[in-house]
């Protein structure tokens, strides 16, 4: 599959130094010099979240090393890389899901709209209402479809009455492209849907609380190609309103849905750049090897 | 494929074929061991049930004697005022004796009369009193009543006393035998359903003894146990499993909980005696203290099974809840606990079933005393079903044998009801994911 994506026209390829180059050197944004070994532009002009020098340790294991990355508004950024490269761990830092793991330790700073989310004053509950998450395996609550969507608005007190809640449920399901399929059986268990529908239910559940950012951890890896295509279309639509960070092992998917792509390798963010540039013209040797299928 | 590899494949196939038969035999053997074990288990259960039920069902029946009792006004209420105290305190025993003497006018000697009176249970007079108190207008009239026979008569009628053994080895002598035969011939003796066994408290007289006191004692004790151990156990399990940090202290707590589950129950009884009765001054023999002791005993079981149930909830559910911004308490209360509830209920019911069958720790806190009254509150002296079984089993009267088995049947029924409730609750709570 990688042959499809790999640059077919050798003329397009620009030779870049194989050694690591300091990204700071070609950081075009004046005044925002960032010390990083990452190749490419880690910052964006309109960032909703910024990560600076993020390190994550699981006990002895150093899972994420010195990662700096901006998440742009109304854009999809794909995190790719071989298994165990720390991309999911980094993703889980963005809404502090790593807090639930006892041995995890996160250093560095991550901000959401300029406020450090790891500060003591930051409320985790509020953070997760603003940064929603969709998991690898569809994990609807073992409750009705309606209750699945209504749960978030309910615990955050977003709907004043039943009518408002009904409204939220309908719009969320509609945005996730699921309304037409389930409108007649909202009281059926969410776990009775097909895998793809379950995952769209989980996306609907995430957007029901009006987040700013949606994190997706390999959202299609448990789905068949048709369901995957629907989710990808959905991600493209959702980009209008949300910043989306998606971890994927499927490089075609990354190429299809994202505007920026970040390549992780052994805990380090090796290269980041516009998706078409990364897939047609990777500047780092490791990136090139990965996307051309030499390893991973 | 080269010839060499083909040949190798062929020999491999032959080896596989040669081993197949052995494999199937092993499988069959293993399966038959399993079936044999299950069959043996079922056989023992069937044997147990047969033995208990065949011995115990007669406890629910009792021999009654039909007599005409005259409510003589001069004996009950000589001054005719119908004062409740007078009616209550009248000598009804005399009326019963009168009725017996009317049937056997030829018996006049004191010793013989005493034996004649002994044919009826001591409870006969309470029946007559109850009739009069229920309707004082009966005074002056006559009524035919079925009065309970003494346990010796009952045993004879039920065939537990052999008429053919010599008179001096029998608890019923030939004269009594004659009277009973005469009453039987007149169709005045009948074995009927005995409600007293289910509604009465314990008694020294087997025919009057009932399990109600023990059932109520068990019920109160178990209610105390359930209402204390389930919430405490679930709360402890939730805290340890979902909130507590893993460190040396929680490790020590965990090891100790596991150890407590293995402590002999009588030790908990001693602890209860020292703590609840000596130190806190709670009443002896009370279901309250029994419940507290059994709570100590069942807590480790409930904590361990509840933790296992919590562990079995897939982490994806917690992640989903956290991902939606649920606080840890909300994640547990809204999602984890409902999913773990069936498993927790199973654990609780196992603990409760053990508590229901427990007698040793209750002996230590005085629930082994002879208590004739049915307990009405948690602090009334009481006994429980297994202790009642023990008490009756060690009583010398022949009639207590069937009552022992009868009490075991009641105990088993109690257990079945509890388990049925657990199955019902579990299916209500069960959800698939």
XYZ file of C-alpha atoms in Angstrom:
729
model
C 0.000 0.000 0.000
C 2.862 2.293 0.710
C 3.909 2.208 -2.909
C 0.747 4.048 -3.760
C 1.551 6.881 -1.477
C 5.256 7.026 -1.945
C 6.268 9.725 -4.353
C 6.079 8.258 -7.805
C 7.696 11.150 -9.526
C 11.331 11.236 -8.474
C 11.696 14.767 -9.789
C 9.475 16.105 -7.081
C 11.671 14.808 -4.358
C 13.949 17.292 -2.761
C 17.035 15.880 -1.193
C 17.356 16.927 2.385
C 20.167 16.225 4.814
C 19.766 12.758 6.249
C 20.975 13.891 9.608
C 18.631 15.502 11.979
C 18.247 19.159 11.362
C 17.140 21.700 13.871
C 13.621 22.658 13.026
C 14.235 25.956 14.700
C 16.368 26.843 11.748
C 13.470 26.866 9.326
C 10.889 28.026 11.823
C 9.343 30.746 9.765
C 7.376 32.236 12.612
C 9.367 35.020 14.107
C 9.495 35.243 17.876
C 8.351 31.685 18.443
C 11.662 29.919 18.370
C 11.256 26.412 19.648
C 14.118 24.225 20.578
C 13.380 20.915 18.958
C 15.054 18.230 16.932
C 11.934 17.707 14.883
C 12.197 18.262 11.159
C 9.571 20.565 9.767
C 7.230 23.152 11.133
C 5.906 22.161 14.568
C 4.035 25.399 15.062
C 0.990 26.713 13.239
C -0.397 30.216 13.087
C -3.769 29.407 14.599
C -3.066 26.830 17.286
C -5.768 25.647 19.633
C -3.403 23.418 21.571
C 0.339 23.630 21.932
C 2.646 21.006 23.342
C 6.140 22.022 24.365
C 8.924 19.650 25.319
C 6.521 16.977 26.498
C 8.108 13.948 28.108
C 6.170 10.948 29.328
C 7.561 8.191 31.499
C 5.756 4.971 32.298
C 7.758 3.976 35.319
C 11.221 3.379 33.869
C 10.103 3.548 30.267
C 10.601 6.868 28.507
C 7.629 6.729 26.146
C 7.510 10.255 24.725
C 10.700 12.268 24.360
C 10.761 16.021 24.151
C 7.833 16.413 21.787
C 6.731 19.889 20.753
C 3.722 20.194 18.474
C 0.867 22.574 17.746
C -2.667 21.489 17.016
C -4.300 23.835 14.542
C -7.893 24.979 14.610
C -10.337 23.434 12.126
C -7.727 21.044 10.849
C -6.937 17.379 11.091
C -3.499 16.348 12.187
C -2.528 12.701 11.809
C -0.016 11.073 14.108
C 1.674 8.154 12.396
C 4.532 5.856 13.266
C 5.337 2.264 14.078
C 3.757 0.513 17.060
C 5.094 1.621 20.403
C 6.412 4.914 19.046
C 4.531 6.983 21.610
C 1.920 8.532 19.355
C -1.017 7.210 21.360
C 0.698 8.177 24.589
C 1.179 11.696 23.274
C -2.461 11.794 22.201
C -3.568 10.769 25.672
C -1.546 13.615 27.153
C -3.720 16.108 25.331
C -6.757 15.393 27.514
C -4.795 14.046 30.465
C -6.050 10.495 30.015
C -2.639 9.404 31.225
C -3.681 10.623 34.666
C -5.632 7.412 35.041
C -2.438 5.368 34.793
C -0.636 5.350 38.108
C 2.874 4.931 36.778
C 2.625 7.606 34.067
C 4.515 10.866 34.597
C 4.113 13.781 32.203
C 6.573 16.696 32.020
C 6.590 19.719 29.784
C 3.755 22.044 29.023
C 0.587 21.567 27.033
C -1.768 24.476 26.609
C -5.328 24.739 25.431
C -6.209 28.248 24.285
C -3.101 29.492 26.015
C -3.820 27.897 29.396
C -1.600 25.111 30.690
C -3.761 22.022 31.071
C -1.345 20.398 33.507
C -1.588 23.240 35.942
C -3.066 22.530 39.337
C -5.989 24.879 38.732
C -6.978 23.095 35.540
C -9.975 20.928 36.179
C -9.641 17.573 34.434
C -13.378 17.177 34.077
C -13.644 20.520 32.310
C -10.627 19.741 30.159
C -12.149 16.508 28.940
C -15.370 18.297 28.112
C -13.302 20.564 25.848
C -11.025 17.860 24.469
C -13.152 14.852 23.539
C -11.832 11.428 22.751
C -12.735 8.524 20.490
C -11.045 5.231 21.199
C -9.597 2.458 19.128
C -12.282 -0.052 19.930
C -15.814 1.332 19.833
C -16.799 1.541 23.462
C -20.392 2.694 23.753
C -21.825 2.512 27.244
C -24.029 -0.539 27.742
C -27.046 1.741 27.725
C -29.502 2.955 25.114
C -28.353 4.978 22.124
C -30.088 8.000 23.585
C -28.429 7.583 26.954
C -25.031 7.220 25.327
C -25.312 10.646 23.732
C -27.157 12.255 26.619
C -24.596 11.162 29.189
C -22.029 13.900 28.526
C -24.485 16.803 28.342
C -26.155 15.454 31.450
C -23.073 15.212 33.665
C -21.843 18.599 32.486
C -25.282 20.149 32.875
C -25.447 21.335 29.281
C -29.155 20.787 28.769
C -31.674 22.545 30.963
C -34.567 20.249 30.186
C -35.620 17.192 28.330
C -36.432 19.067 25.133
C -32.966 20.591 24.999
C -31.426 17.212 25.679
C -33.467 15.663 22.865
C -32.206 18.450 20.626
C -28.575 17.815 21.584
C -28.994 14.093 20.993
C -30.509 14.644 17.589
C -27.959 17.189 16.382
C -25.047 15.129 17.673
C -26.303 12.014 15.963
C -26.984 14.016 12.814
C -23.473 15.465 12.816
C -22.090 11.977 13.194
C -24.246 10.835 10.280
C -26.073 8.328 12.414
C -29.439 10.007 12.945
C -31.191 8.531 9.933
C -30.060 5.034 10.854
C -31.040 5.070 14.517
C -33.799 7.667 14.918
C -36.432 4.951 15.287
C -34.577 2.988 17.890
C -33.010 5.485 20.244
C -34.022 3.298 23.165
C -32.158 0.288 21.819
C -28.825 -0.548 23.414
C -25.860 1.193 21.824
C -23.928 -2.050 21.995
C -26.405 -3.636 19.568
C -25.219 -1.486 16.652
C -22.658 -2.634 14.109
C -19.013 -1.812 14.727
C -18.985 1.181 12.386
C -22.222 2.500 13.808
C -20.868 2.052 17.317
C -17.812 4.102 16.434
C -19.972 6.842 14.938
C -22.063 6.669 18.091
C -18.882 7.253 20.080
C -18.039 10.224 17.863
C -21.555 11.574 18.331
C -21.130 11.087 22.058
C -17.896 13.059 21.972
C -19.328 15.967 20.010
C -22.455 16.120 22.158
C -20.538 18.140 24.739
C -19.281 20.640 22.135
C -15.562 20.075 22.480
C -12.932 22.203 20.776
C -10.635 19.320 20.023
C -11.441 15.690 19.269
C -8.756 13.094 19.817
C -9.110 9.864 17.868
C -6.977 6.894 18.742
C -6.972 4.616 15.685
C -10.733 5.020 15.329
C -11.016 2.707 12.332
C -8.647 -0.096 13.185
C -11.506 -2.359 14.276
C -13.753 -1.522 11.328
C -14.301 -2.862 7.844
C -13.392 -0.712 4.813
C -16.916 0.566 4.218
C -17.362 1.680 7.815
C -13.869 3.154 7.674
C -14.772 5.216 4.630
C -17.831 6.595 6.385
C -15.789 7.575 9.436
C -13.217 9.247 7.212
C -15.915 11.263 5.462
C -17.249 12.178 8.849
C -13.834 13.332 10.063
C -13.569 15.538 7.005
C -16.933 17.129 7.766
C -16.182 17.563 11.451
C -13.076 19.539 10.560
C -15.335 22.528 9.888
C -16.012 22.856 13.563
C -13.355 21.005 15.474
C -9.646 20.492 15.654
C -9.021 16.790 15.216
C -5.988 14.761 16.196
C -6.044 11.266 14.790
C -3.639 8.447 15.488
C -3.594 5.923 12.695
C -1.623 3.002 11.414
C -3.219 3.316 8.052
C -1.136 5.722 6.002
C -3.680 6.042 3.236
C -6.088 7.146 5.879
C -3.659 9.724 7.177
C -3.150 10.943 3.639
C -6.886 11.098 3.000
C -8.166 12.823 6.091
C -5.399 15.012 7.465
C -3.904 18.336 6.538
C -0.812 17.887 8.661
C 1.000 14.711 9.537
C 3.425 14.054 12.350
C 5.736 11.071 12.248
C 6.777 9.546 15.577
C 9.645 7.165 16.034
C 10.745 5.580 19.313
C 9.104 8.286 21.372
C 10.449 11.154 19.337
C 8.598 13.372 16.956
C 10.814 12.945 13.909
C 9.060 15.011 11.336
C 5.950 17.072 10.970
C 4.603 18.885 7.972
C 1.777 19.280 5.538
C 0.366 15.875 4.751
C 1.035 15.963 1.022
C 4.592 17.054 1.695
C 5.166 14.252 4.214
C 3.818 11.613 1.851
C 5.319 12.918 -1.341
C 8.466 14.470 -0.082
C 9.564 13.347 3.363
C 12.621 15.173 4.553
C 13.789 12.758 7.202
C 15.179 9.393 6.296
C 13.138 7.602 8.978
C 9.928 9.151 7.692
C 10.724 8.126 4.205
C 11.559 4.579 5.245
C 8.318 4.300 7.147
C 5.992 5.662 4.510
C 7.635 3.673 1.764
C 7.065 0.577 3.850
C 10.649 -0.294 4.580
C 9.718 -0.892 8.228
C 6.841 -0.356 10.569
C 7.442 -30.325 -4.311
C 10.479 -32.482 -4.422
C 10.261 -36.190 -3.841
C 12.047 -35.914 -0.517
C 9.568 -33.368 0.868
C 6.664 -35.429 -0.458
C 7.995 -38.478 1.313
C 8.466 -36.482 4.491
C 4.922 -35.187 4.298
C 3.671 -38.724 3.805
C 5.436 -40.049 6.875
C 4.241 -37.051 8.872
C 0.677 -37.832 7.862
C 1.145 -41.427 8.900
C 2.486 -40.377 12.275
C -0.475 -38.039 12.785
C -2.891 -40.829 11.800
C -1.199 -43.239 14.168
C -1.536 -40.817 17.057
C -5.154 -39.917 16.339
C -6.693 -42.925 17.997
C -4.727 -42.347 21.164
C -5.742 -38.704 21.220
C -9.418 -39.520 20.844
C -9.158 -42.146 23.560
C -7.569 -39.652 25.920
C -10.299 -37.187 25.151
C -13.021 -39.728 25.782
C -11.384 -40.812 29.021
C -11.113 -37.252 30.228
C -14.720 -36.532 29.391
C -15.907 -39.649 31.189
C -14.000 -38.588 34.327
C -15.899 -35.326 34.234
C -19.251 -37.006 33.733
C -18.511 -39.443 36.534
C -17.628 -36.610 38.897
C -20.811 -34.740 38.075
C -22.910 -37.881 38.417
C -21.355 -38.670 41.781
C -22.060 -35.154 42.970
C -25.676 -35.371 41.846
C -26.013 -38.755 43.502
C -24.867 -37.385 46.841
C -27.178 -34.410 46.564
C -30.088 -36.688 45.699
C -29.201 -38.946 48.617
C -29.022 -35.977 50.972
C -32.345 -34.600 49.839
C -34.018 -37.988 49.953
C -32.756 -38.710 53.431
C -33.739 -35.317 54.823
C -37.104 -35.089 53.151
C -38.122 -38.655 53.905
C -37.296 -38.118 57.568
C -38.475 -34.561 57.810
C -41.778 -34.281 55.990
C -43.653 -35.861 58.938
C -42.627 -32.873 61.063
C -45.195 -30.867 59.168
C -47.949 -33.260 60.292
C -49.138 -34.048 63.758
C -51.572 -36.472 65.354
C -54.791 -34.861 66.515
C -57.563 -36.352 68.669
C -61.188 -35.404 68.250
C -62.955 -34.671 71.530
C -66.216 -33.056 72.572
C -65.382 -30.241 74.945
C -68.108 -28.643 76.972
C -67.496 -25.035 77.851
C -69.003 -25.387 81.330
C -70.048 -21.981 82.604
C -69.412 -22.904 86.245
C -65.789 -23.765 85.436
C -64.938 -20.816 83.179
C -66.936 -17.937 84.542
C -68.779 -18.844 87.740
C -70.055 -15.315 88.467
C -71.172 -14.776 84.840
C -69.526 -11.348 84.433
C -67.528 -12.329 81.339
C -64.596 -10.300 82.667
C -61.643 -10.778 80.276
C -59.238 -11.418 83.158
C -61.504 -14.159 84.481
C -61.838 -15.737 81.073
C -58.112 -15.553 80.578
C -57.264 -17.125 83.894
C -59.881 -19.866 84.000
C -58.864 -23.484 84.385
C -59.234 -24.768 80.832
C -57.100 -27.766 81.569
C -60.019 -29.049 83.644
C -62.311 -28.789 80.612
C -59.927 -30.834 78.493
C -59.577 -33.434 81.237
C -63.323 -33.524 81.615
C -63.661 -34.244 77.918
C -61.174 -37.093 78.180
C -62.902 -38.560 81.227
C -66.223 -38.496 79.361
C -64.660 -40.659 76.649
C -63.174 -43.079 79.148
C -65.569 -43.119 82.107
C -64.113 -46.394 83.384
C -60.755 -44.774 84.251
C -60.997 -43.533 87.797
C -57.741 -44.251 89.519
C -55.412 -41.256 89.988
C -52.353 -42.804 88.355
C -54.373 -44.021 85.387
C -56.054 -40.658 85.049
C -52.703 -38.934 84.894
C -51.699 -41.274 82.077
C -54.992 -40.622 80.329
C -54.499 -36.869 80.552
C -50.999 -37.428 79.186
C -52.433 -38.589 75.854
C -53.066 -34.985 74.944
C -50.518 -32.300 74.436
C -50.215 -29.535 77.000
C -51.200 -27.175 74.250
C -54.777 -28.518 74.220
C -55.902 -26.155 76.937
C -54.542 -23.133 75.041
C -56.654 -24.167 72.066
C -59.758 -24.319 74.242
C -58.904 -20.975 75.834
C -58.420 -19.384 72.437
C -61.868 -20.643 71.352
C -63.521 -19.112 74.403
C -61.645 -15.823 74.204
C -62.486 -15.542 70.513
C -66.182 -15.889 71.255
C -67.321 -15.850 74.919
C -70.811 -16.833 73.782
C -69.488 -20.367 73.471
C -69.628 -20.643 77.252
C -72.287 -23.092 78.223
C -72.224 -24.914 74.893
C -70.406 -28.009 73.649
C -68.046 -28.213 70.718
C -66.121 -30.917 68.910
C -62.444 -29.988 68.703
C -59.372 -31.562 67.160
C -56.816 -31.386 69.938
C -53.149 -32.106 69.519
C -51.933 -35.426 70.868
C -48.826 -35.855 72.971
C -45.595 -36.608 71.090
C -45.537 -40.251 72.301
C -48.962 -40.834 70.804
C -47.827 -39.048 67.664
C -44.762 -41.245 67.384
C -46.883 -44.353 67.826
C -49.376 -43.270 65.204
C -46.589 -42.379 62.780
C -45.100 -45.809 63.378
C -41.919 -44.774 65.108
C -42.798 -46.763 68.233
C -42.824 -50.517 67.769
C -45.851 -52.143 69.439
C -44.133 -55.503 69.459
C -41.309 -54.668 71.851
C -41.916 -55.597 75.489
C -44.016 -53.140 77.424
C -41.236 -51.996 79.764
C -39.034 -50.962 76.830
C -41.755 -48.893 75.253
C -42.588 -45.278 76.141
C -46.273 -46.145 75.802
C -47.632 -48.925 77.976
C -50.347 -51.391 77.089
C -53.154 -49.416 78.771
C -52.322 -46.263 76.806
C -52.034 -48.406 73.711
C -55.531 -49.683 74.361
C -56.959 -46.197 74.743
C -55.293 -45.020 71.566
C -56.583 -48.059 69.664
C -60.056 -47.367 70.965
C -59.901 -43.742 69.878
C -58.563 -44.839 66.507
C -61.378 -47.326 66.102
C -63.846 -44.519 66.831
C -62.144 -42.460 64.093
C -61.103 -39.913 66.643
C -57.396 -40.008 65.762
C -56.081 -38.351 62.664
C -52.711 -37.142 61.339
C -53.229 -33.650 60.016
C -51.169 -30.690 58.833
C -49.503 -29.031 61.804
C -49.351 -25.243 61.388
C -47.706 -24.956 64.791
C -44.435 -26.262 63.385
C -44.192 -23.186 61.182
C -45.829 -20.637 63.460
C -44.597 -21.642 66.911
C -41.439 -20.951 68.820
C -39.220 -23.592 70.349
C -40.596 -25.778 73.109
C -39.437 -28.547 75.418
C -42.485 -30.484 74.259
C -41.685 -31.770 70.769
C -45.282 -31.623 69.545
C -45.423 -27.911 70.390
C -42.004 -26.970 69.085
C -41.892 -24.828 65.955
C -39.265 -23.174 63.801
C -40.780 -19.708 63.693
C -38.466 -18.392 66.379
C -35.398 -19.689 64.596
C -36.644 -18.477 61.190
C -37.248 -14.999 62.544
C -33.906 -15.082 64.349
C -32.153 -16.087 61.135
C -34.051 -13.458 59.183
C -33.170 -10.650 61.601
C -29.569 -11.787 61.838
C -29.209 -11.977 58.063
C -30.866 -8.603 57.568
C -28.348 -7.030 59.915
C -25.557 -8.871 58.119
C -26.778 -7.878 54.664
C -27.373 -4.233 55.483
C -23.964 -3.894 57.090
C -21.711 -6.158 55.074
C -22.955 -5.374 51.570
C -22.544 -1.588 51.659
C -19.334 -1.756 53.679
C -17.922 -4.527 51.511
C -18.812 -2.836 48.231
C -17.503 0.522 49.438
C -14.249 -1.057 50.563
C -13.895 -2.958 47.304
C -14.617 0.116 45.191
C -12.142 2.197 47.123
C -9.405 -0.403 47.022
C -9.959 -1.250 43.376
C -10.763 2.109 41.826
C -9.268 4.826 43.980
C -6.520 3.594 46.284
C -2.949 4.003 45.130
C -0.959 0.803 44.908
C 1.529 0.982 47.735
C 2.776 -0.991 50.706
C -0.187 -0.051 52.870
C -2.796 -1.207 50.361
C -0.779 -4.375 49.809
C -0.883 -5.089 53.531
C -4.615 -4.405 53.616
C -5.159 -6.739 50.683
C -3.155 -9.562 52.227
C -5.040 -9.153 55.482
C -8.429 -9.222 53.813
C -7.455 -12.463 52.103
C -6.275 -13.868 55.423
C -9.443 -12.820 57.210
C -11.485 -14.781 54.688
C -9.727 -17.914 55.893
C -10.080 -17.312 59.641
C -12.226 -19.989 61.346
C -15.646 -18.556 62.061
C -15.590 -19.386 65.763
C -12.787 -16.867 66.163
C -15.152 -14.185 64.942
C -17.613 -15.412 67.567
C -15.031 -14.891 70.306
C -14.205 -11.491 68.902
C -17.903 -10.607 68.917
C -18.233 -11.794 72.497
C -15.295 -9.679 73.619
C -16.129 -6.617 71.542
C -19.857 -6.293 71.162
C -21.047 -7.906 74.377
C -18.269 -7.277 76.903
C -17.009 -3.948 75.643
C -20.026 -2.283 74.030
C -22.504 -3.991 76.354
C -24.902 -5.139 73.634
C -27.445 -7.770 74.698
C -26.579 -11.443 74.645
C -28.289 -13.877 72.266
C -29.563 -10.974 70.170
C -29.836 -11.070 66.353
C -28.180 -7.649 66.356
C -24.971 -9.052 67.800
C -25.288 -12.194 65.670
C -25.588 -10.005 62.598
C -22.546 -7.972 63.603
C -20.474 -11.108 64.103
C -21.583 -12.570 60.790
C -20.833 -9.217 59.149
C -17.235 -9.528 60.311
C -17.192 -13.023 58.907
C -18.755 -12.259 55.503
C -17.009 -8.947 54.847
C -13.797 -10.475 53.446
C -15.783 -12.730 51.099
C -17.842 -9.825 49.824
C -14.812 -7.571 49.419
C -12.871 -10.197 47.503
C -15.718 -11.115 45.141
C -16.656 -7.471 44.655
C -13.097 -6.612 43.713
C -13.056 -9.478 41.246
C -16.321 -8.186 39.774
C -14.865 -4.680 39.450
C -11.731 -6.057 37.820
C -13.882 -7.860 35.271
C -15.451 -4.618 34.033
C -13.645 -3.827 30.771
C -11.314 -0.838 31.108
C -12.761 0.576 27.901
C -15.906 1.524 29.823
C -13.877 3.511 32.342
C -11.935 5.148 29.519
C -15.148 6.053 27.751
C -16.502 7.635 30.923
C -13.276 9.498 31.665
C -13.060 10.570 28.045
C -16.502 12.134 28.370
C -15.300 14.124 31.329
C -16.872 12.024 34.053
C -15.190 12.456 37.416
C -13.795 9.255 38.937
C -16.802 8.965 41.239
C -19.196 9.462 38.334
C -17.347 6.920 36.233
C -17.641 4.393 39.047
C -21.223 5.131 40.041
C -22.662 5.515 36.542
C -20.772 2.869 34.650
C -18.479 0.556 36.554
C -20.698 -0.236 39.510
C -23.808 -1.118 37.463
C -21.720 -3.486 35.379
C -20.059 -5.026 38.414
C -23.326 -5.318 40.330
C -24.287 -8.836 39.176
C -20.916 -10.171 40.261
C -21.109 -8.311 43.537
C -24.571 -9.706 44.205
C -23.287 -13.192 43.548
C -20.531 -12.604 46.064
C -22.957 -11.179 48.582
C -25.257 -14.138 48.205
C -22.403 -16.589 48.667
C -21.465 -14.706 51.808
C -25.074 -14.624 52.997
C -25.568 -18.326 52.331
C -22.493 -19.043 54.411
C -23.764 -16.731 57.135
C -27.157 -18.449 57.083
C -25.557 -21.822 57.691
C -23.169 -20.582 60.341
C -23.646 -21.760 63.905
C -20.250 -21.811 65.621
C -19.727 -18.050 66.066
C -23.316 -17.658 67.230
C -22.815 -20.227 69.981
C -20.157 -17.922 71.418
C -22.517 -14.976 71.722
C -25.289 -16.928 73.407
C -27.644 -17.610 70.513
C -27.668 -21.254 71.593
C -29.942 -20.610 74.592
C -33.400 -22.200 74.757
C -35.749 -19.429 73.675
C -39.447 -20.199 73.429
C -40.590 -16.756 72.311
C -40.510 -15.657 68.712
C -38.182 -12.623 68.572
C -39.887 -9.395 67.564
C -36.979 -6.958 67.494
C -33.266 -7.080 66.782
C -32.378 -7.100 70.452
C -34.770 -9.867 71.578
C -33.059 -13.075 72.537
C -33.205 -15.424 69.583
C -31.662 -18.417 67.993
C -31.064 -19.202 64.335
C -31.998 -22.155 62.138
C -28.672 -24.041 62.165
C -28.421 -23.660 65.940
C -32.032 -24.834 66.228
C -31.116 -27.878 64.180
C -28.210 -28.490 66.526
C -30.388 -28.061 69.622
C -33.079 -30.439 68.377
C -30.568 -32.949 67.113
C -29.146 -33.202 70.606
C -32.562 -33.548 72.288
C -33.395 -37.048 73.538
C -37.070 -37.271 72.534
C -37.767 -39.409 69.485
C -40.142 -36.798 68.098
C -37.299 -34.296 67.762
C -35.680 -36.459 65.076
C -38.314 -35.563 62.503
C -38.288 -31.972 63.696
C -34.544 -31.788 63.139
C -34.998 -32.886 59.548
C -37.995 -30.592 59.233
C -35.911 -27.645 60.407
C -33.216 -28.565 57.880
C -35.877 -28.541 55.169
C -36.932 -25.071 56.278
C -33.280 -24.005 56.264
C -32.827 -25.337 52.734
C -36.010 -23.615 51.611
C -34.699 -20.372 53.118
C -31.497 -20.877 51.154
C -33.367 -21.591 47.936
C -35.447 -18.440 48.340
C -32.288 -16.410 48.894
C -30.595 -17.894 45.852
C -33.682 -17.371 43.738
C -33.693 -13.737 44.814
C -30.031 -13.476 43.847
C -30.636 -14.990 40.422
C -33.557 -12.642 39.901
C -31.563 -9.578 40.932
C -28.615 -10.643 38.849
C -30.701 -11.030 35.714
C -32.251 -7.621 36.365
C -28.850 -5.974 36.615
C -27.091 -7.964 33.962
C -26.115 -6.015 30.864
C -24.178 -7.057 27.867
C -21.446 -5.059 26.307
